[in-house]
Amino acid sequence: MTYFVSPECVSCEVEDGIAILDLRSNTYFSLDPVGAAIWDRMAAPASLDDLAAVIAAEYDVAPEDCRRDISDLLDDMLTHGLIQTV
C-alpha cells in the first residue's frame, strides 16, 4: 500500500514544522519537523517501508521504532482524511 497527500489539503511551512489545511472541513492540523519530512515525502506516493527507511536514516532512529511511529501517524492522517492510499 502506498500513501499520498490528499488533493483537498494544502500545507505551508511554519516555524516548527508545517501547517495543513483540510479544505473540505476548514480544519487546520500541524506537524513537527519529523512529521513535516514524512508529509513532504508523500507528495508522490510512498510506502510505509520507504518512509521508515528514509526517516530512520535521516534521524538516526531504530528502523523498527520508526516504522511503528510512522504507521501510527499514517493511521491518524487517514482517519482525518489528510492522506489517501493506492
PDB file of N, CA, C and O in Angstrom, residues 21-70:
ATOM      1  N   LEU A  21      -4.071  22.577   5.987  1.00  0.00           N
ATOM      2  CA  LEU A  21      -5.479  22.957   5.984  1.00  0.00           C
ATOM      3  C   LEU A  21      -6.248  21.953   5.152  1.00  0.00           C
ATOM      4  O   LEU A  21      -5.939  21.740   3.973  1.00  0.00           O
ATOM      5  N   ASP A  22      -7.240  21.327   5.768  1.00  0.00           N
ATOM      6  CA  ASP A  22      -8.153  20.450   5.052  1.00  0.00           C
ATOM      7  C   ASP A  22      -9.248  21.350   4.481  1.00  0.00           C
ATOM      8  O   ASP A  22     -10.053  21.913   5.224  1.00  0.00           O
ATOM      9  N   LEU A  23      -9.268  21.514   3.176  1.00  0.00           N
ATOM     10  CA  LEU A  23     -10.201  22.437   2.523  1.00  0.00           C
ATOM     11  C   LEU A  23     -11.652  21.977   2.623  1.00  0.00           C
ATOM     12  O   LEU A  23     -12.564  22.798   2.524  1.00  0.00           O
ATOM     13  N   ARG A  24     -11.880  20.695   2.841  1.00  0.00           N
ATOM     14  CA  ARG A  24     -13.256  20.205   2.981  1.00  0.00           C
ATOM     15  C   ARG A  24     -13.864  20.616   4.314  1.00  0.00           C
ATOM     16  O   ARG A  24     -15.021  21.011   4.383  1.00  0.00           O
ATOM     17  N   SER A  25     -13.095  20.516   5.372  1.00  0.00           N
ATOM     18  CA  SER A  25     -13.628  20.794   6.709  1.00  0.00           C
ATOM     19  C   SER A  25     -13.158  22.127   7.278  1.00  0.00           C
ATOM     20  O   SER A  25     -13.604  22.527   8.346  1.00  0.00           O
ATOM     21  N   ASN A  26     -12.255  22.819   6.556  1.00  0.00           N
ATOM     22  CA  ASN A  26     -11.647  24.058   7.052  1.00  0.00           C
ATOM     23  C   ASN A  26     -10.995  23.848   8.413  1.00  0.00           C
ATOM     24  O   ASN A  26     -11.038  24.718   9.280  1.00  0.00           O
ATOM     25  N   THR A  27     -10.369  22.699   8.588  1.00  0.00           N
ATOM     26  CA  THR A  27      -9.682  22.365   9.824  1.00  0.00           C
ATOM     27  C   THR A  27      -8.182  22.405   9.594  1.00  0.00           C
ATOM     28  O   THR A  27      -7.693  21.901   8.583  1.00  0.00           O
ATOM     29  N   TYR A  28      -7.475  23.019  10.549  1.00  0.00           N
ATOM     30  CA  TYR A  28      -6.023  23.064  10.490  1.00  0.00           C
ATOM     31  C   TYR A  28      -5.419  21.953  11.325  1.00  0.00           C
ATOM     32  O   TYR A  28      -5.943  21.605  12.379  1.00  0.00           O
ATOM     33  N   PHE A  29      -4.302  21.440  10.843  1.00  0.00           N
ATOM     34  CA  PHE A  29      -3.510  20.450  11.559  1.00  0.00           C
ATOM     35  C   PHE A  29      -2.067  20.930  11.524  1.00  0.00           C
ATOM     36  O   PHE A  29      -1.694  21.713  10.644  1.00  0.00           O
ATOM     37  N   SER A  30      -1.266  20.474  12.452  1.00  0.00           N
ATOM     38  CA  SER A  30       0.150  20.833  12.431  1.00  0.00           C
ATOM     39  C   SER A  30       0.996  19.589  12.632  1.00  0.00           C
ATOM     40  O   SER A  30       0.568  18.624  13.272  1.00  0.00           O
ATOM     41  N   LEU A  31       2.172  19.634  12.048  1.00  0.00           N
ATOM     42  CA  LEU A  31       3.133  18.539  12.186  1.00  0.00           C
ATOM     43  C   LEU A  31       4.479  19.118  12.595  1.00  0.00           C
ATOM     44  O   LEU A  31       4.875  20.190  12.105  1.00  0.00           O
ATOM     45  N   ASP A  32       5.184  18.399  13.462  1.00  0.00           N
ATOM     46  CA  ASP A  32       6.532  18.801  13.855  1.00  0.00           C
ATOM     47  C   ASP A  32       7.486  18.552  12.677  1.00  0.00           C
ATOM     48  O   ASP A  32       7.067  18.050  11.626  1.00  0.00           O
ATOM     49  N   PRO A  33       8.767  18.889  12.827  1.00  0.00           N
ATOM     50  CA  PRO A  33       9.696  18.702  11.699  1.00  0.00           C
ATOM     51  C   PRO A  33       9.770  17.274  11.153  1.00  0.00           C
ATOM     52  O   PRO A  33       9.885  17.084   9.947  1.00  0.00           O
ATOM     53  N   VAL A  34       9.692  16.264  12.017  1.00  0.00           N
ATOM     54  CA  VAL A  34       9.733  14.883  11.526  1.00  0.00           C
ATOM     55  C   VAL A  34       8.454  14.569  10.750  1.00  0.00           C
ATOM     56  O   VAL A  34       8.497  14.004   9.657  1.00  0.00           O
ATOM     57  N   GLY A  35       7.312  14.970  11.294  1.00  0.00           N
ATOM     58  CA  GLY A  35       6.047  14.786  10.585  1.00  0.00           C
ATOM     59  C   GLY A  35       6.042  15.527   9.264  1.00  0.00           C
ATOM     60  O   GLY A  35       5.532  15.032   8.255  1.00  0.00           O
ATOM     61  N   ALA A  36       6.639  16.720   9.254  1.00  0.00           N
ATOM     62  CA  ALA A  36       6.725  17.501   8.018  1.00  0.00           C
ATOM     63  C   ALA A  36       7.578  16.787   6.974  1.00  0.00           C
ATOM     64  O   ALA A  36       7.249  16.788   5.783  1.00  0.00           O
ATOM     65  N   ALA A  37       8.659  16.151   7.413  1.00  0.00           N
ATOM     66  CA  ALA A  37       9.506  15.402   6.477  1.00  0.00           C
ATOM     67  C   ALA A  37       8.731  14.232   5.866  1.00  0.00           C
ATOM     68  O   ALA A  37       8.849  13.952   4.668  1.00  0.00           O
ATOM     69  N   ILE A  38       7.913  13.574   6.684  1.00  0.00           N
ATOM     70  CA  ILE A  38       7.084  12.475   6.182  1.00  0.00           C
ATOM     71  C   ILE A  38       6.059  13.019   5.197  1.00  0.00           C
ATOM     72  O   ILE A  38       5.861  12.464   4.110  1.00  0.00           O
ATOM     73  N   TRP A  39       5.388  14.109   5.553  1.00  0.00           N
ATOM     74  CA  TRP A  39       4.391  14.747   4.689  1.00  0.00           C
ATOM     75  C   TRP A  39       5.004  15.095   3.339  1.00  0.00           C
ATOM     76  O   TRP A  39       4.427  14.812   2.282  1.00  0.00           O
ATOM     77  N   ASP A  40       6.176  15.722   3.363  1.00  0.00           N
ATOM     78  CA  ASP A  40       6.840  16.133   2.110  1.00  0.00           C
ATOM     79  C   ASP A  40       7.132  14.938   1.216  1.00  0.00           C
ATOM     80  O   ASP A  40       7.003  15.027   0.001  1.00  0.00           O
ATOM     81  N   ARG A  41       7.489  13.810   1.804  1.00  0.00           N
ATOM     82  CA  ARG A  41       7.805  12.629   1.008  1.00  0.00           C
ATOM     83  C   ARG A  41       6.564  11.971   0.422  1.00  0.00           C
ATOM     84  O   ARG A  41       6.667  11.140  -0.464  1.00  0.00           O
ATOM     85  N   MET A  42       5.396  12.348   0.911  1.00  0.00           N
ATOM     86  CA  MET A  42       4.161  11.798   0.360  1.00  0.00           C
ATOM     87  C   MET A  42       3.585  12.688  -0.745  1.00  0.00           C
ATOM     88  O   MET A  42       2.463  12.456  -1.192  1.00  0.00           O
ATOM     89  N   ALA A  43       4.342  13.662  -1.221  1.00  0.00           N
ATOM     90  CA  ALA A  43       3.909  14.437  -2.387  1.00  0.00           C
ATOM     91  C   ALA A  43       3.764  13.484  -3.574  1.00  0.00           C
ATOM     92  O   ALA A  43       2.906  13.658  -4.429  1.00  0.00           O
ATOM     93  N   ALA A  44       4.610  12.461  -3.605  1.00  0.00           N
ATOM     94  CA  ALA A  44       4.491  11.349  -4.550  1.00  0.00           C
ATOM     95  C   ALA A  44       4.167  10.120  -3.699  1.00  0.00           C
ATOM     96  O   ALA A  44       4.618  10.039  -2.551  1.00  0.00           O
ATOM     97  N   PRO A  45       3.394   9.183  -4.200  1.00  0.00           N
ATOM     98  CA  PRO A  45       3.042   8.012  -3.392  1.00  0.00           C
ATOM     99  C   PRO A  45       4.273   7.323  -2.798  1.00  0.00           C
ATOM    100  O   PRO A  45       5.284   7.146  -3.479  1.00  0.00           O
ATOM    101  N   ALA A  46       4.159   6.980  -1.520  1.00  0.00           N
ATOM    102  CA  ALA A  46       5.267   6.337  -0.812  1.00  0.00           C
ATOM    103  C   ALA A  46       4.706   5.254   0.098  1.00  0.00           C
ATOM    104  O   ALA A  46       3.645   5.423   0.692  1.00  0.00           O
ATOM    105  N   SER A  47       5.442   4.166   0.226  1.00  0.00           N
ATOM    106  CA  SER A  47       5.022   3.075   1.108  1.00  0.00           C
ATOM    107  C   SER A  47       5.531   3.340   2.526  1.00  0.00           C
ATOM    108  O   SER A  47       6.448   4.139   2.744  1.00  0.00           O
ATOM    109  N   LEU A  48       4.962   2.633   3.472  1.00  0.00           N
ATOM    110  CA  LEU A  48       5.415   2.726   4.852  1.00  0.00           C
ATOM    111  C   LEU A  48       6.885   2.349   4.954  1.00  0.00           C
ATOM    112  O   LEU A  48       7.669   3.020   5.636  1.00  0.00           O
ATOM    113  N   ASP A  49       7.287   1.300   4.256  1.00  0.00           N
ATOM    114  CA  ASP A  49       8.688   0.872   4.297  1.00  0.00           C
ATOM    115  C   ASP A  49       9.614   1.945   3.740  1.00  0.00           C
ATOM    116  O   ASP A  49      10.689   2.196   4.295  1.00  0.00           O
ATOM    117  N   ASP A  50       9.206   2.586   2.637  1.00  0.00           N
ATOM    118  CA  ASP A  50      10.015   3.661   2.051  1.00  0.00           C
ATOM    119  C   ASP A  50      10.158   4.820   3.032  1.00  0.00           C
ATOM    120  O   ASP A  50      11.257   5.345   3.239  1.00  0.00           O
ATOM    121  N   LEU A  51       9.037   5.232   3.614  1.00  0.00           N
ATOM    122  CA  LEU A  51       9.060   6.353   4.567  1.00  0.00           C
ATOM    123  C   LEU A  51       9.919   6.019   5.773  1.00  0.00           C
ATOM    124  O   LEU A  51      10.751   6.840   6.205  1.00  0.00           O
ATOM    125  N   ALA A  52       9.762   4.826   6.319  1.00  0.00           N
ATOM    126  CA  ALA A  52      10.512   4.431   7.507  1.00  0.00           C
ATOM    127  C   ALA A  52      12.011   4.373   7.225  1.00  0.00           C
ATOM    128  O   ALA A  52      12.815   4.812   8.054  1.00  0.00           O
ATOM    129  N   ALA A  53      12.390   3.865   6.079  1.00  0.00           N
ATOM    130  CA  ALA A  53      13.817   3.766   5.741  1.00  0.00           C
ATOM    131  C   ALA A  53      14.454   5.146   5.651  1.00  0.00           C
ATOM    132  O   ALA A  53      15.538   5.381   6.194  1.00  0.00           O
ATOM    133  N   VAL A  54      13.777   6.068   4.986  1.00  0.00           N
ATOM    134  CA  VAL A  54      14.325   7.417   4.818  1.00  0.00           C
ATOM    135  C   VAL A  54      14.405   8.143   6.154  1.00  0.00           C
ATOM    136  O   VAL A  54      15.426   8.749   6.494  1.00  0.00           O
ATOM    137  N   ILE A  55      13.331   8.099   6.921  1.00  0.00           N
ATOM    138  CA  ILE A  55      13.291   8.820   8.196  1.00  0.00           C
ATOM    139  C   ILE A  55      14.264   8.200   9.199  1.00  0.00           C
ATOM    140  O   ILE A  55      14.972   8.918   9.917  1.00  0.00           O
ATOM    141  N   ALA A  56      14.345   6.881   9.258  1.00  0.00           N
ATOM    142  CA  ALA A  56      15.280   6.216  10.176  1.00  0.00           C
ATOM    143  C   ALA A  56      16.716   6.629   9.880  1.00  0.00           C
ATOM    144  O   ALA A  56      17.499   6.910  10.800  1.00  0.00           O
ATOM    145  N   ALA A  57      17.066   6.689   8.605  1.00  0.00           N
ATOM    146  CA  ALA A  57      18.425   7.093   8.226  1.00  0.00           C
ATOM    147  C   ALA A  57      18.669   8.571   8.510  1.00  0.00           C
ATOM    148  O   ALA A  57      19.723   8.949   9.023  1.00  0.00           O
ATOM    149  N   GLU A  58      17.688   9.399   8.197  1.00  0.00           N
ATOM    150  CA  GLU A  58      17.856  10.848   8.357  1.00  0.00           C
ATOM    151  C   GLU A  58      17.938  11.262   9.821  1.00  0.00           C
ATOM    152  O   GLU A  58      18.682  12.166  10.178  1.00  0.00           O
ATOM    153  N   TYR A  59      17.163  10.597  10.680  1.00  0.00           N
ATOM    154  CA  TYR A  59      17.102  10.993  12.091  1.00  0.00           C
ATOM    155  C   TYR A  59      17.809  10.017  13.024  1.00  0.00           C
ATOM    156  O   TYR A  59      17.712  10.135  14.232  1.00  0.00           O
ATOM    157  N   ASP A  60      18.528   9.033  12.483  1.00  0.00           N
ATOM    158  CA  ASP A  60      19.293   8.075  13.258  1.00  0.00           C
ATOM    159  C   ASP A  60      18.427   7.418  14.339  1.00  0.00           C
ATOM    160  O   ASP A  60      18.711   7.491  15.535  1.00  0.00           O
ATOM    161  N   VAL A  61      17.340   6.805  13.872  1.00  0.00           N
ATOM    162  CA  VAL A  61      16.377   6.124  14.744  1.00  0.00           C
ATOM    163  C   VAL A  61      16.362   4.651  14.355  1.00  0.00           C
ATOM    164  O   VAL A  61      16.555   4.304  13.184  1.00  0.00           O
ATOM    165  N   ALA A  62      16.103   3.792  15.321  1.00  0.00           N
ATOM    166  CA  ALA A  62      15.993   2.360  15.025  1.00  0.00           C
ATOM    167  C   ALA A  62      14.844   2.147  14.039  1.00  0.00           C
ATOM    168  O   ALA A  62      13.749   2.661  14.249  1.00  0.00           O
ATOM    169  N   PRO A  63      15.079   1.425  12.957  1.00  0.00           N
ATOM    170  CA  PRO A  63      14.051   1.245  11.925  1.00  0.00           C
ATOM    171  C   PRO A  63      12.725   0.702  12.450  1.00  0.00           C
ATOM    172  O   PRO A  63      11.660   1.146  12.021  1.00  0.00           O
ATOM    173  N   GLU A  64      12.754  -0.246  13.395  1.00  0.00           N
ATOM    174  CA  GLU A  64      11.506  -0.814  13.893  1.00  0.00           C
ATOM    175  C   GLU A  64      10.699   0.215  14.696  1.00  0.00           C
ATOM    176  O   GLU A  64       9.476   0.270  14.605  1.00  0.00           O
ATOM    177  N   ASP A  65      11.387   1.067  15.468  1.00  0.00           N
ATOM    178  CA  ASP A  65      10.699   2.135  16.202  1.00  0.00           C
ATOM    179  C   ASP A  65      10.121   3.154  15.232  1.00  0.00           C
ATOM    180  O   ASP A  65       8.987   3.611  15.389  1.00  0.00           O
ATOM    181  N   CYS A  66      10.905   3.495  14.248  1.00  0.00           N
ATOM    182  CA  CYS A  66      10.488   4.469  13.244  1.00  0.00           C
ATOM    183  C   CYS A  66       9.262   3.969  12.483  1.00  0.00           C
ATOM    184  O   CYS A  66       8.292   4.709  12.296  1.00  0.00           O
ATOM    185  N   ARG A  67       9.292   2.734  12.080  1.00  0.00           N
ATOM    186  CA  ARG A  67       8.174   2.158  11.317  1.00  0.00           C
ATOM    187  C   ARG A  67       6.882   2.184  12.136  1.00  0.00           C
ATOM    188  O   ARG A  67       5.831   2.537  11.639  1.00  0.00           O
ATOM    189  N   ARG A  68       6.970   1.817  13.405  1.00  0.00           N
ATOM    190  CA  ARG A  68       5.795   1.804  14.279  1.00  0.00           C
ATOM    191  C   ARG A  68       5.226   3.222  14.453  1.00  0.00           C
ATOM    192  O   ARG A  68       4.028   3.437  14.340  1.00  0.00           O
ATOM    193  N   ASP A  69       6.108   4.197  14.701  1.00  0.00           N
ATOM    194  CA  ASP A  69       5.654   5.576  14.896  1.00  0.00           C
ATOM    195  C   ASP A  69       5.046   6.158  13.621  1.00  0.00           C
ATOM    196  O   ASP A  69       4.021   6.838  13.672  1.00  0.00           O
ATOM    197  N   ILE A  70       5.657   5.871  12.496  1.00  0.00           N
ATOM    198  CA  ILE A  70       5.123   6.367  11.221  1.00  0.00           C
ATOM    199  C   ILE A  70       3.792   5.706  10.914  1.00  0.00           C
ATOM    200  O   ILE A  70       2.863   6.363  10.438  1.00  0.00           O
TER     201      ILE A  70
END
